[in-house]
Tab-separated table of C-alpha atoms in Angstrom:
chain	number	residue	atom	x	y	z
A	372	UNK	CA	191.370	80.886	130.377
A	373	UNK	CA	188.974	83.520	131.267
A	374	UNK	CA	188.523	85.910	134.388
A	375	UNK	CA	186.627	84.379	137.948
A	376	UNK	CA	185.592	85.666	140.762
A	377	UNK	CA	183.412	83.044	142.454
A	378	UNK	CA	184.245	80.058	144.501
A	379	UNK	CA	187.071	77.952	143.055
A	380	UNK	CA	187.777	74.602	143.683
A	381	UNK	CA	191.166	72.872	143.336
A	382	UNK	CA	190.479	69.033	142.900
A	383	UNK	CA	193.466	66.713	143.945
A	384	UNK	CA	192.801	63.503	141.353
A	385	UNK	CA	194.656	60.437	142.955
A	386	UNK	CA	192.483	59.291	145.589
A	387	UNK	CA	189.770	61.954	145.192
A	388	UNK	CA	188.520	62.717	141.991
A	389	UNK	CA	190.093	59.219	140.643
A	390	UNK	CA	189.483	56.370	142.826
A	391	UNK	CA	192.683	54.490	142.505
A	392	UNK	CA	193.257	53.450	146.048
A	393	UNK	CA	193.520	49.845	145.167
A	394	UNK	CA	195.545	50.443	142.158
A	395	UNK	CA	197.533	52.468	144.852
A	396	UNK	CA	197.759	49.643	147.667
A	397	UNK	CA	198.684	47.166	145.066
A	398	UNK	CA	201.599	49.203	143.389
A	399	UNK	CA	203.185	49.446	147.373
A	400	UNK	CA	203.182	45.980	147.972
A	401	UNK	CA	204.959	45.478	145.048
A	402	UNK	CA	207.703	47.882	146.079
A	403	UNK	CA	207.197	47.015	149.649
A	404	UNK	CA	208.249	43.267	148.000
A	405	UNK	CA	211.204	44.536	146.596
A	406	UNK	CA	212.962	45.209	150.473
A	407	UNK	CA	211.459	41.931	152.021
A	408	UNK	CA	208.557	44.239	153.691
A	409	UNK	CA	204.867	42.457	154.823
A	410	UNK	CA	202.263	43.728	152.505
A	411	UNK	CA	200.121	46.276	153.702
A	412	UNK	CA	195.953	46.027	154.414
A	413	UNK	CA	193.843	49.343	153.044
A	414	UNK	CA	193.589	49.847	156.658
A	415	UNK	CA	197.130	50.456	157.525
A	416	UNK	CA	198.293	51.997	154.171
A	417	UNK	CA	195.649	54.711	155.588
A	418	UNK	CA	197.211	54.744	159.095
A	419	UNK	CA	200.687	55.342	158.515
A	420	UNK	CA	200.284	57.234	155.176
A	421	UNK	CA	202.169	60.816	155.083
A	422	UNK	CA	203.899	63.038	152.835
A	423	UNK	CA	206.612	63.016	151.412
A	424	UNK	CA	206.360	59.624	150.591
A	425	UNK	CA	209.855	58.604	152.214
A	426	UNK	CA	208.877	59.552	155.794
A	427	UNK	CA	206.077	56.976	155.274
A	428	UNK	CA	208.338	54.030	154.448
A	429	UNK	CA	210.308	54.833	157.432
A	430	UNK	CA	207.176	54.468	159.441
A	431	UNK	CA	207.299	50.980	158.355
A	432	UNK	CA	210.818	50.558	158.156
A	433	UNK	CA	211.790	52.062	160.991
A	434	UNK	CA	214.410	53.872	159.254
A	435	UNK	CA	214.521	56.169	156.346
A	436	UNK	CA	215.138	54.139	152.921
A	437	UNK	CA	218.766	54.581	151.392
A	438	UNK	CA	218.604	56.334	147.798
A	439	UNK	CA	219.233	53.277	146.102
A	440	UNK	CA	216.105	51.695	147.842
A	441	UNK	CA	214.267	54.983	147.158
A	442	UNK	CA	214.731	54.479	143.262
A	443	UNK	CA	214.041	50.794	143.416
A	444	UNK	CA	210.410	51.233	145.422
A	445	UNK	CA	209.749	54.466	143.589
A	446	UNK	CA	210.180	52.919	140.267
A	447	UNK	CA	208.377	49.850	141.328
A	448	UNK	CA	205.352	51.880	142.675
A	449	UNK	CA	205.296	53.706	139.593
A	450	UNK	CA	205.329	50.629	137.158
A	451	UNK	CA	202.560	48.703	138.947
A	452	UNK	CA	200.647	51.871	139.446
A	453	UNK	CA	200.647	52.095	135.387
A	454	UNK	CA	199.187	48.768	135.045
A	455	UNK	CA	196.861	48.665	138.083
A	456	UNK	CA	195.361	51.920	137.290
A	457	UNK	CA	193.875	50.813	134.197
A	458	UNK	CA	190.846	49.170	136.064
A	459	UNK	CA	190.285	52.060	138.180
A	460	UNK	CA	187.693	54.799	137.496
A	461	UNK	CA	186.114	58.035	138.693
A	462	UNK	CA	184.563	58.660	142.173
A	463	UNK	CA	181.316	57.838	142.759
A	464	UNK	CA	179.356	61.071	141.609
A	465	UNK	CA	182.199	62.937	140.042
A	466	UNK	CA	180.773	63.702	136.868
A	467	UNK	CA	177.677	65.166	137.910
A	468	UNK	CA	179.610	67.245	140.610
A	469	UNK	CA	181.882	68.503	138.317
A	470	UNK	CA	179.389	69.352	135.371
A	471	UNK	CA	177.683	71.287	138.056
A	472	UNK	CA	180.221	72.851	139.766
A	473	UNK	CA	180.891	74.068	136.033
A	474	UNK	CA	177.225	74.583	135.160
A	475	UNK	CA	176.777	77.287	137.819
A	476	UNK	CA	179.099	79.346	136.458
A	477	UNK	CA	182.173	78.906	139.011
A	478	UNK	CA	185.598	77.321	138.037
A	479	UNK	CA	187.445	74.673	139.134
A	480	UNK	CA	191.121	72.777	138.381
A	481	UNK	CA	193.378	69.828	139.382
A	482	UNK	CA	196.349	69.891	140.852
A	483	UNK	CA	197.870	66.463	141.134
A	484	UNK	CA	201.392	65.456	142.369
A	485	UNK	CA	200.688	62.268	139.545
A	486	UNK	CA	203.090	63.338	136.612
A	487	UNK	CA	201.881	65.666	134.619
A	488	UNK	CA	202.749	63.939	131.144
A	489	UNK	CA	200.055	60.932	132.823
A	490	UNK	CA	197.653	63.240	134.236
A	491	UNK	CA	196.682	64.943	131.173
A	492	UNK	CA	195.731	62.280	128.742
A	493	UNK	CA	193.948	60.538	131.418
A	494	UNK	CA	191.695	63.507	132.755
A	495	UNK	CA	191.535	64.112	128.923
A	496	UNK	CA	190.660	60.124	128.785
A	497	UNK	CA	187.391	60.906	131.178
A	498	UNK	CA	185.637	63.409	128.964
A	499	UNK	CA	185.672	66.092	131.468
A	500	UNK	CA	188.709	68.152	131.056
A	501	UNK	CA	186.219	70.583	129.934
A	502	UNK	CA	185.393	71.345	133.146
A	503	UNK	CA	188.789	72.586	134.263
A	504	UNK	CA	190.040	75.802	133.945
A	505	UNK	CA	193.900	74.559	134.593
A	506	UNK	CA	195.049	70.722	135.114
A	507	UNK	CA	198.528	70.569	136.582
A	508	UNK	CA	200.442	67.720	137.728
A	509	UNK	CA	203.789	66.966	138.940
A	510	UNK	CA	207.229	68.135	137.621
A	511	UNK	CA	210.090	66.880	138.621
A	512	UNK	CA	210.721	64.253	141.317
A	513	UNK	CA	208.110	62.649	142.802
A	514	UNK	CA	207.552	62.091	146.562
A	515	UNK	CA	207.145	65.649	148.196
A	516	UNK	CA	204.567	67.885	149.286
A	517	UNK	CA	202.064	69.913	147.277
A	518	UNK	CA	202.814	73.287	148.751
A	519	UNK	CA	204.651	75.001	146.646
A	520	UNK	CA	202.955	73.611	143.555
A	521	UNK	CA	199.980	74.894	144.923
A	522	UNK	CA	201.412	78.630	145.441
A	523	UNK	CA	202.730	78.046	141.617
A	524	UNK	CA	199.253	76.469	140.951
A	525	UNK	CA	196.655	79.273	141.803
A	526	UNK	CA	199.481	82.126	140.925
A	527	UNK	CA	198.937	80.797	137.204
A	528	UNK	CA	194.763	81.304	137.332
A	529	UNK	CA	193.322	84.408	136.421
A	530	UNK	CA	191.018	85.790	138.523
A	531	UNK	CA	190.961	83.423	140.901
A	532	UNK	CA	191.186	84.605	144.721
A	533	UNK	CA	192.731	82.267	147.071
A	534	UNK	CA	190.779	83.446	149.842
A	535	UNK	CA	187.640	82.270	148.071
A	536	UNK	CA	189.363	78.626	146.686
A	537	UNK	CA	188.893	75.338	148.309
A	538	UNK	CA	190.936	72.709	148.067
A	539	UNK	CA	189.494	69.015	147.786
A	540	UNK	CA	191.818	66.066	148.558
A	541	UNK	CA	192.072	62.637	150.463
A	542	UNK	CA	195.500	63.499	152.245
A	543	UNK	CA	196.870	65.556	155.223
A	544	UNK	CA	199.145	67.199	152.793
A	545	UNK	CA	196.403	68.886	150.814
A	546	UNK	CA	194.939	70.764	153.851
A	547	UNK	CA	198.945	71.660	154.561
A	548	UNK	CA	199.364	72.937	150.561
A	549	UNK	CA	196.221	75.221	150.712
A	550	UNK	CA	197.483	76.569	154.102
A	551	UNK	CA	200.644	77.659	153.057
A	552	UNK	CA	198.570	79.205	149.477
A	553	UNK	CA	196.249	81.087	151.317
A	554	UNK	CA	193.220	79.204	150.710
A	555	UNK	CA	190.749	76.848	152.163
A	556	UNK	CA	190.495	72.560	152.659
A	557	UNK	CA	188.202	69.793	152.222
A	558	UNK	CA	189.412	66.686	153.378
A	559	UNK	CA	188.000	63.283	151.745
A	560	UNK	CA	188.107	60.347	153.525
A	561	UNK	CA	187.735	58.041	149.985
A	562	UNK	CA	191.611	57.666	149.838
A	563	UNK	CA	194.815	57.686	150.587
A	564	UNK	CA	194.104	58.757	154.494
A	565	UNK	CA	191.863	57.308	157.249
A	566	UNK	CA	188.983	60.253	159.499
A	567	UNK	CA	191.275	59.717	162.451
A	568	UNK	CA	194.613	60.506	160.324
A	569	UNK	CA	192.683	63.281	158.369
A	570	UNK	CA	190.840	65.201	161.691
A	571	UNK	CA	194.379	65.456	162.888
A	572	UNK	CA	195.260	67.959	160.193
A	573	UNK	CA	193.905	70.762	162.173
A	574	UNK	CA	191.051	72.543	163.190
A	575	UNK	CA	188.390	73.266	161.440
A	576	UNK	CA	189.079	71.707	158.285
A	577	UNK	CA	185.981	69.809	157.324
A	578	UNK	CA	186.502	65.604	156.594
A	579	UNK	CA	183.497	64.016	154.711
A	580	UNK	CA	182.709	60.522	153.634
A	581	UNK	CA	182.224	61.641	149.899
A	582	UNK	CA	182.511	63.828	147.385
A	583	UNK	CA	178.731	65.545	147.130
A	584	UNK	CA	179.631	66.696	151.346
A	585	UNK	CA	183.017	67.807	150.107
A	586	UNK	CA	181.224	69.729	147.353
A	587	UNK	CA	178.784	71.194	150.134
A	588	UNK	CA	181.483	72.005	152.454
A	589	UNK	CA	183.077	73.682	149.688
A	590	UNK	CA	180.567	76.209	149.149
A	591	UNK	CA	179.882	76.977	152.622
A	592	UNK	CA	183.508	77.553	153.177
A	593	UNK	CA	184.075	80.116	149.788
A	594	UNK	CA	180.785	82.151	150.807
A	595	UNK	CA	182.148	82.686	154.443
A	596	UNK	CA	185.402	84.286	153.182
């Protein structure tokens, strides 16, 4: 894996570094179809968006789904995702970021609450899994937040200092999971989350329109800690 002790970045994919969103929107109205719910526009899916995923179906539900519902819409989501996704493809500008990101010596990784048996294959899929020092996705059951993974994420890097990583993501969550590591956020407004849902993740955390800003931001942030 090899010793750093630059900047790191840790790239979320869904939403950031893979542009899915309307693979995502469509794989909700199906489960969303599955309880009698309205679909949802891009526009709302990014206002009432959170983590974990259940809290945002009782947003529109107005109650928390039972488990049985869970497993229906979560295995829904998942099986429209599989066959939406296939039409989806990087961000704009994600190769070149990446390659030099890479190119100036500093390293960089995913961490992705997307399965990790999916994740690999498709990063792999790309041609630039080169570029990553460590690509992790989810274990387990899916739905929750990215803290802990990302505690379990940057503990497995050598070298790498959390007080010089930035994280890169499209959610509220991401700022939340490199909080509670001990390192830095980039917020991307490209995804899953709208500016207004995204500036109310605290402080100081920098939201951008793409990835290049987020790339920027990045730097700035690492070279001030």
């Amino acid at each position: 894996m090899g010793t750093h002790t630059d900047a790191h970045i840790v790239w979320d994919w869904n939403g950031t570094l893979f542009h899915d969103v309307d693979a995502v929107i469509g794989a909700t109205n199906a489960a969303f179809a599955e309880l009698g719910l309205e679909p949802l526009t891009l526009e709302r899916y990014r206002e009432l968006y959170c983590v974990p995923v259940p809290k945002f179906y009782e947003r529109l539900m107005g109650r928390l789904p039972t488990e049985a519902e869970w497993e229906l819409m979560d295995g829904t989501f998942h099986r429209h995702y599989t066959e939406h996704r296939l039409r989806c493809g990087l961000a704009e500008g994600a190769v070149e970021l990446l390659a030099g990101w890479a190119g100036a010596g500093r390293s960089q990784s995913i961490l992705s609450m997307y399965g990790h048996e999916d994740l690999v294959p498709l990063v792999r899929g790309f041609g630039i899994e080169a570029h990553f020092v460590r690509v992790d996705g989810r274990t387990g059951p899916s739905g929750g937040s990215k803290a802990e993974h990302m505690v379990r994420h940057l503990g497995a890097l050598t070298g790498v200092d959390p007080a010089r990583t930035v994280v890169i993501g499209d959610a509220a969550d991401d700022a939340l999971a490199a909080r509670h590591a001990g390192a830095r956020a980039v917020l991307y407004t490209g995804g899953s989350h709208g500016r207004a849902s995204l500036e109310a993740a605290g402080a100081g955390i920098p939201v951008v329109d793409t990835l290049r800003e987020a790339v920027t931001e990045a730097e700035r942030l690492a070279a001030a800690a």
